[in-house]
mmCIF file of C-alpha atoms in Angstrom:
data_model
loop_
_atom_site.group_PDB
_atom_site.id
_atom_site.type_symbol
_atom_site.label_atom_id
_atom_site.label_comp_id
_atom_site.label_asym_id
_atom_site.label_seq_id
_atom_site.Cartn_x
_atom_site.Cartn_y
_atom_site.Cartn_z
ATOM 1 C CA UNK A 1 17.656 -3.424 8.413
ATOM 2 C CA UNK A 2 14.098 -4.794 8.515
ATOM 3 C CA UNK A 3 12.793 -6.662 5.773
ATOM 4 C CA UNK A 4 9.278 -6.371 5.020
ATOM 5 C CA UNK A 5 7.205 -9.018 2.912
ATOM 6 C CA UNK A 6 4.346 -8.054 1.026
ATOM 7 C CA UNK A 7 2.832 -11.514 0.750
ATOM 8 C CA UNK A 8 2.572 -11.642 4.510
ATOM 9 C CA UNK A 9 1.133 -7.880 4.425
ATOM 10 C CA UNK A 10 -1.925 -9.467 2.138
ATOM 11 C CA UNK A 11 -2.545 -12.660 4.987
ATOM 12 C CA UNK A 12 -2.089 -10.220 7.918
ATOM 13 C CA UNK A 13 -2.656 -6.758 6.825
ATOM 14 C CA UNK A 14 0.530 -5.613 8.582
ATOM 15 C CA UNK A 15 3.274 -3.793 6.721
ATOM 16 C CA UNK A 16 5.906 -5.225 8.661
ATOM 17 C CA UNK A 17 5.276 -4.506 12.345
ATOM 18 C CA UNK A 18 2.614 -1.680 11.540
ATOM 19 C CA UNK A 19 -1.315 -1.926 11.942
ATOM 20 C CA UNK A 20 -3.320 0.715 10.821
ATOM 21 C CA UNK A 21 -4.234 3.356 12.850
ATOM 22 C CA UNK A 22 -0.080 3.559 13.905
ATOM 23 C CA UNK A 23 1.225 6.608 15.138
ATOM 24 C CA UNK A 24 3.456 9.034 13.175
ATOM 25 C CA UNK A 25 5.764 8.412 16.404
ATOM 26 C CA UNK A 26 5.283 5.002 15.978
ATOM 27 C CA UNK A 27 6.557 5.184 12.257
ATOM 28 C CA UNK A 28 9.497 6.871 13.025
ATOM 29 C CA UNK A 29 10.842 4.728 16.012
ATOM 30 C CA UNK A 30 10.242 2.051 13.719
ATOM 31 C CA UNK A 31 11.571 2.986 9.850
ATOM 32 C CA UNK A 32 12.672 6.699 11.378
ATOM 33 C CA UNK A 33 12.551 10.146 9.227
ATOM 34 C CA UNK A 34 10.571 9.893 5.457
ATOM 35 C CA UNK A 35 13.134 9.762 2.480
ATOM 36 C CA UNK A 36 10.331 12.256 0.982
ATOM 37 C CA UNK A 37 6.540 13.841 1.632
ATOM 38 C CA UNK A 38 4.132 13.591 -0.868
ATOM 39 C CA UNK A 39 1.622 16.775 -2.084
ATOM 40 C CA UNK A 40 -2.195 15.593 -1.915
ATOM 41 C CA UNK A 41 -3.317 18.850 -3.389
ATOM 42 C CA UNK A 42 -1.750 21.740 -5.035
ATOM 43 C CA UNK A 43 -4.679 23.987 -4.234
ATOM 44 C CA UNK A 44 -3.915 22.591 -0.557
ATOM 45 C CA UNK A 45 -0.413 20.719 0.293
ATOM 46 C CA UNK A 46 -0.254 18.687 3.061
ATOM 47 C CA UNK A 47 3.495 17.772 3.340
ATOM 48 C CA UNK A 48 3.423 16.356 6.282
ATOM 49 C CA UNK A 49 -0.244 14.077 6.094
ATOM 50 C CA UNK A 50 2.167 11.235 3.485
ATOM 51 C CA UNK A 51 5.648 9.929 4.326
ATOM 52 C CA UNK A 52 6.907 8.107 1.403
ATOM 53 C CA UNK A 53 9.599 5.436 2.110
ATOM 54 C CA UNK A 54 10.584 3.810 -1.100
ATOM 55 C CA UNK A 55 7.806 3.055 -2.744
ATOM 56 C CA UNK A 56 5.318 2.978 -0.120
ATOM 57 C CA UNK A 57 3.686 5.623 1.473
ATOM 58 C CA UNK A 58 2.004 5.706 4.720
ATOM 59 C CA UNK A 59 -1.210 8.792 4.959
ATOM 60 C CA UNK A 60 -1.729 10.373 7.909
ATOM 61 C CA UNK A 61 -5.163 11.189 9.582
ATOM 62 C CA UNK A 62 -4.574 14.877 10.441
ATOM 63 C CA UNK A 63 -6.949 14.623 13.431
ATOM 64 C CA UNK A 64 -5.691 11.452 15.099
ATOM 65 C CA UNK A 65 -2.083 11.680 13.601
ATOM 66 C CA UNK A 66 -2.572 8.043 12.662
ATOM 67 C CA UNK A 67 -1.964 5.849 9.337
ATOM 68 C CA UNK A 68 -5.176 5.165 7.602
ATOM 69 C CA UNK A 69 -3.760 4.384 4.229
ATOM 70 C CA UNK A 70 -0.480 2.264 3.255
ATOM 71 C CA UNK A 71 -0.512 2.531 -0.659
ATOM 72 C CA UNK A 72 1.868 2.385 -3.851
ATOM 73 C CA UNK A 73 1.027 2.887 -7.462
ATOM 74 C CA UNK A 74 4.524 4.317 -8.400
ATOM 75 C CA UNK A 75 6.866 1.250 -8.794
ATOM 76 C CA UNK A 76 8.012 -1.404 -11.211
ATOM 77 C CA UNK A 77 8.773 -3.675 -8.738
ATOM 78 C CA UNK A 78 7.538 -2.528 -5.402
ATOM 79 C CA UNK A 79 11.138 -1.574 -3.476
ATOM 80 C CA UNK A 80 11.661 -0.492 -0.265
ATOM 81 C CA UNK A 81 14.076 2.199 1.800
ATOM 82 C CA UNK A 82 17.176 2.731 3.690
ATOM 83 C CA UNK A 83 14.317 2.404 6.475
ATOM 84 C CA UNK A 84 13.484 -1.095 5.238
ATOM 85 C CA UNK A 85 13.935 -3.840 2.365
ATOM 86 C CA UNK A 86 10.916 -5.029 0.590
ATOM 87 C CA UNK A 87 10.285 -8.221 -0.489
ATOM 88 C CA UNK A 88 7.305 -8.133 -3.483
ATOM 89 C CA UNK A 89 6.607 -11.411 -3.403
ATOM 90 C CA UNK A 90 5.082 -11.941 -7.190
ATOM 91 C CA UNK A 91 3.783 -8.322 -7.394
ATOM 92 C CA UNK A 92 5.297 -6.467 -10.234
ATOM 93 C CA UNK A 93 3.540 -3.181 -12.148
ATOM 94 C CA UNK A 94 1.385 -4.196 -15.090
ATOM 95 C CA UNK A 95 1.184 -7.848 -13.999
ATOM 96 C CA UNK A 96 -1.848 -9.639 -15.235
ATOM 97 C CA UNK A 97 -4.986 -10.234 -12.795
ATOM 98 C CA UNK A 98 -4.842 -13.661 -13.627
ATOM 99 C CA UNK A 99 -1.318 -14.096 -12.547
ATOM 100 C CA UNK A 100 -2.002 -12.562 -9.133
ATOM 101 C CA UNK A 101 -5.159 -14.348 -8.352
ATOM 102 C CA UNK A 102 -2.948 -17.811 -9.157
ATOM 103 C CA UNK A 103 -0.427 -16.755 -7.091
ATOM 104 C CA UNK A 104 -2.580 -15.666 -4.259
ATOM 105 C CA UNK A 105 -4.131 -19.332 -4.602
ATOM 106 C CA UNK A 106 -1.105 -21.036 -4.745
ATOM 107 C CA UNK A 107 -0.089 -19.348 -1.776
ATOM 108 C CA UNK A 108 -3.017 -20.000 0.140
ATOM 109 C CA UNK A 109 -4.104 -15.976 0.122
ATOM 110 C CA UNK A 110 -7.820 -16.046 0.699
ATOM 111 C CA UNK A 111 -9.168 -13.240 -1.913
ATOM 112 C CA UNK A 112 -12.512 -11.866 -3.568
ATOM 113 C CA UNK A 113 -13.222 -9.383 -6.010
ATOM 114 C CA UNK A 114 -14.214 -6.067 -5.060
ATOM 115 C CA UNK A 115 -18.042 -5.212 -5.314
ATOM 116 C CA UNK A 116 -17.388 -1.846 -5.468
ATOM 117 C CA UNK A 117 -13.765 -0.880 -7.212
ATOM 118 C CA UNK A 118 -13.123 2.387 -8.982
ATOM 119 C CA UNK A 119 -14.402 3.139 -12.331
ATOM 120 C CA UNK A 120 -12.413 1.152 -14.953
ATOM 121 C CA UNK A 121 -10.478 -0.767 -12.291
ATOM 122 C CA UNK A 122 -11.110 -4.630 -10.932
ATOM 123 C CA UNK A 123 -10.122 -4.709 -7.356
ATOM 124 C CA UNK A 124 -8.883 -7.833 -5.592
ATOM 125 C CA UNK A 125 -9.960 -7.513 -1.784
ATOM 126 C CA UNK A 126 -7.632 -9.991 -0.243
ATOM 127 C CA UNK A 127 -8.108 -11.940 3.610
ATOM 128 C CA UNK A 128 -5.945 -9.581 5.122
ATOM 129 C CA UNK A 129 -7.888 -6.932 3.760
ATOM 130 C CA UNK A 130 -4.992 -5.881 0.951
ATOM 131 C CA UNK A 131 -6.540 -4.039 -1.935
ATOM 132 C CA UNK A 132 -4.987 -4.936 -5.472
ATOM 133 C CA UNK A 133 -5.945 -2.704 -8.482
ATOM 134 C CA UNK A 134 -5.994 -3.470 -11.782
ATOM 135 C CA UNK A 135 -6.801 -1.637 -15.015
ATOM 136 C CA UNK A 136 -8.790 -2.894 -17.016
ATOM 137 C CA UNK A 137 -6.970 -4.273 -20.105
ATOM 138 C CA UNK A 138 -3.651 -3.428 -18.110
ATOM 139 C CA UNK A 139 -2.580 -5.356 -14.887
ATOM 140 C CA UNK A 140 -1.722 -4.708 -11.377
ATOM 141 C CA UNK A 141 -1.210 -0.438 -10.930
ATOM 142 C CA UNK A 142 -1.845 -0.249 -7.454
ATOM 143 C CA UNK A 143 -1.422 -1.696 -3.873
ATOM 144 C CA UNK A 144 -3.422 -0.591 -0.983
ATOM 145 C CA UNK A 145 -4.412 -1.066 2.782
ATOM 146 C CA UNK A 146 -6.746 1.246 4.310
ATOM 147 C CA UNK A 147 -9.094 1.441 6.762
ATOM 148 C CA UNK A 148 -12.466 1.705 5.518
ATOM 149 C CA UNK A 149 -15.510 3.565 6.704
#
């Protein structure tokens, strides 16, 4: 089994051996078949446009068939598959901003704050492009990489 380390996703801005803009065949020779497919829309589902492998799901472009997105904001400690282990490094749900940012020092993680988060979020932009989102008043809710426009 592969084991995947989030701390080296937020340097590199690989999840394990995958870039962005990976192919869905690429994704399955490496972790194989989903254990699930998320719904983007009830109005529209899109069943096959998010594999979800643990904790982590990987979005699909539907016209180039290629990851644009690796997110999770549905974990208490992020955990991986059958497909993979996970190792979270420090990031847990609900952990404080302040906590991150001295771990991502004391790790060497080059980081800035987002100019532009979501309303009622700050967003930690790290050096391998990682986006970590935190609620204000809360702590960490979600992890992303994405390509950006």
């Amino acid at each position: 089994m592969m084991n995947v380390s989030l701390l080296t996703m937020l340097r590199s801005g690989r999840f394990g051996p995958v870039e962005l803009g990976a192919s869905r065949k690429f994704i399955r020779d490496v972790f194989g078949e989903p254990d699930d497919y998320a719904v983007m829309s009830k109005r529209r589902p899109h069943f096959q446009d998010i594999w979800v492998f643990g904790d982590i799901e990987f979005h699909f472009d539907q016209s180039t068939d290629q990851v644009w997105l690796i997110y999770t904001d549905t974990f208490e400690i992020p955990a991986g598959s059958g497909a993979f282990s996970l190792d979270p490094w420090v990031l847990r749900w609900n952990r404080p901003l302040e906590d991150v940012c001295a771990a991502l020092d004391d790790a060497d993680v080059g980081w800035e704050f987002d100019p532009n988060p979501p309303p009622d979020v700050v967003g930690v932009l790290t050096s391998g492009g990682v986006q970590l989102g935190f609620l204000r008043n809360e702590g960490l809710q979600a992890i992303s990489l994405c390509q950006r426009p």
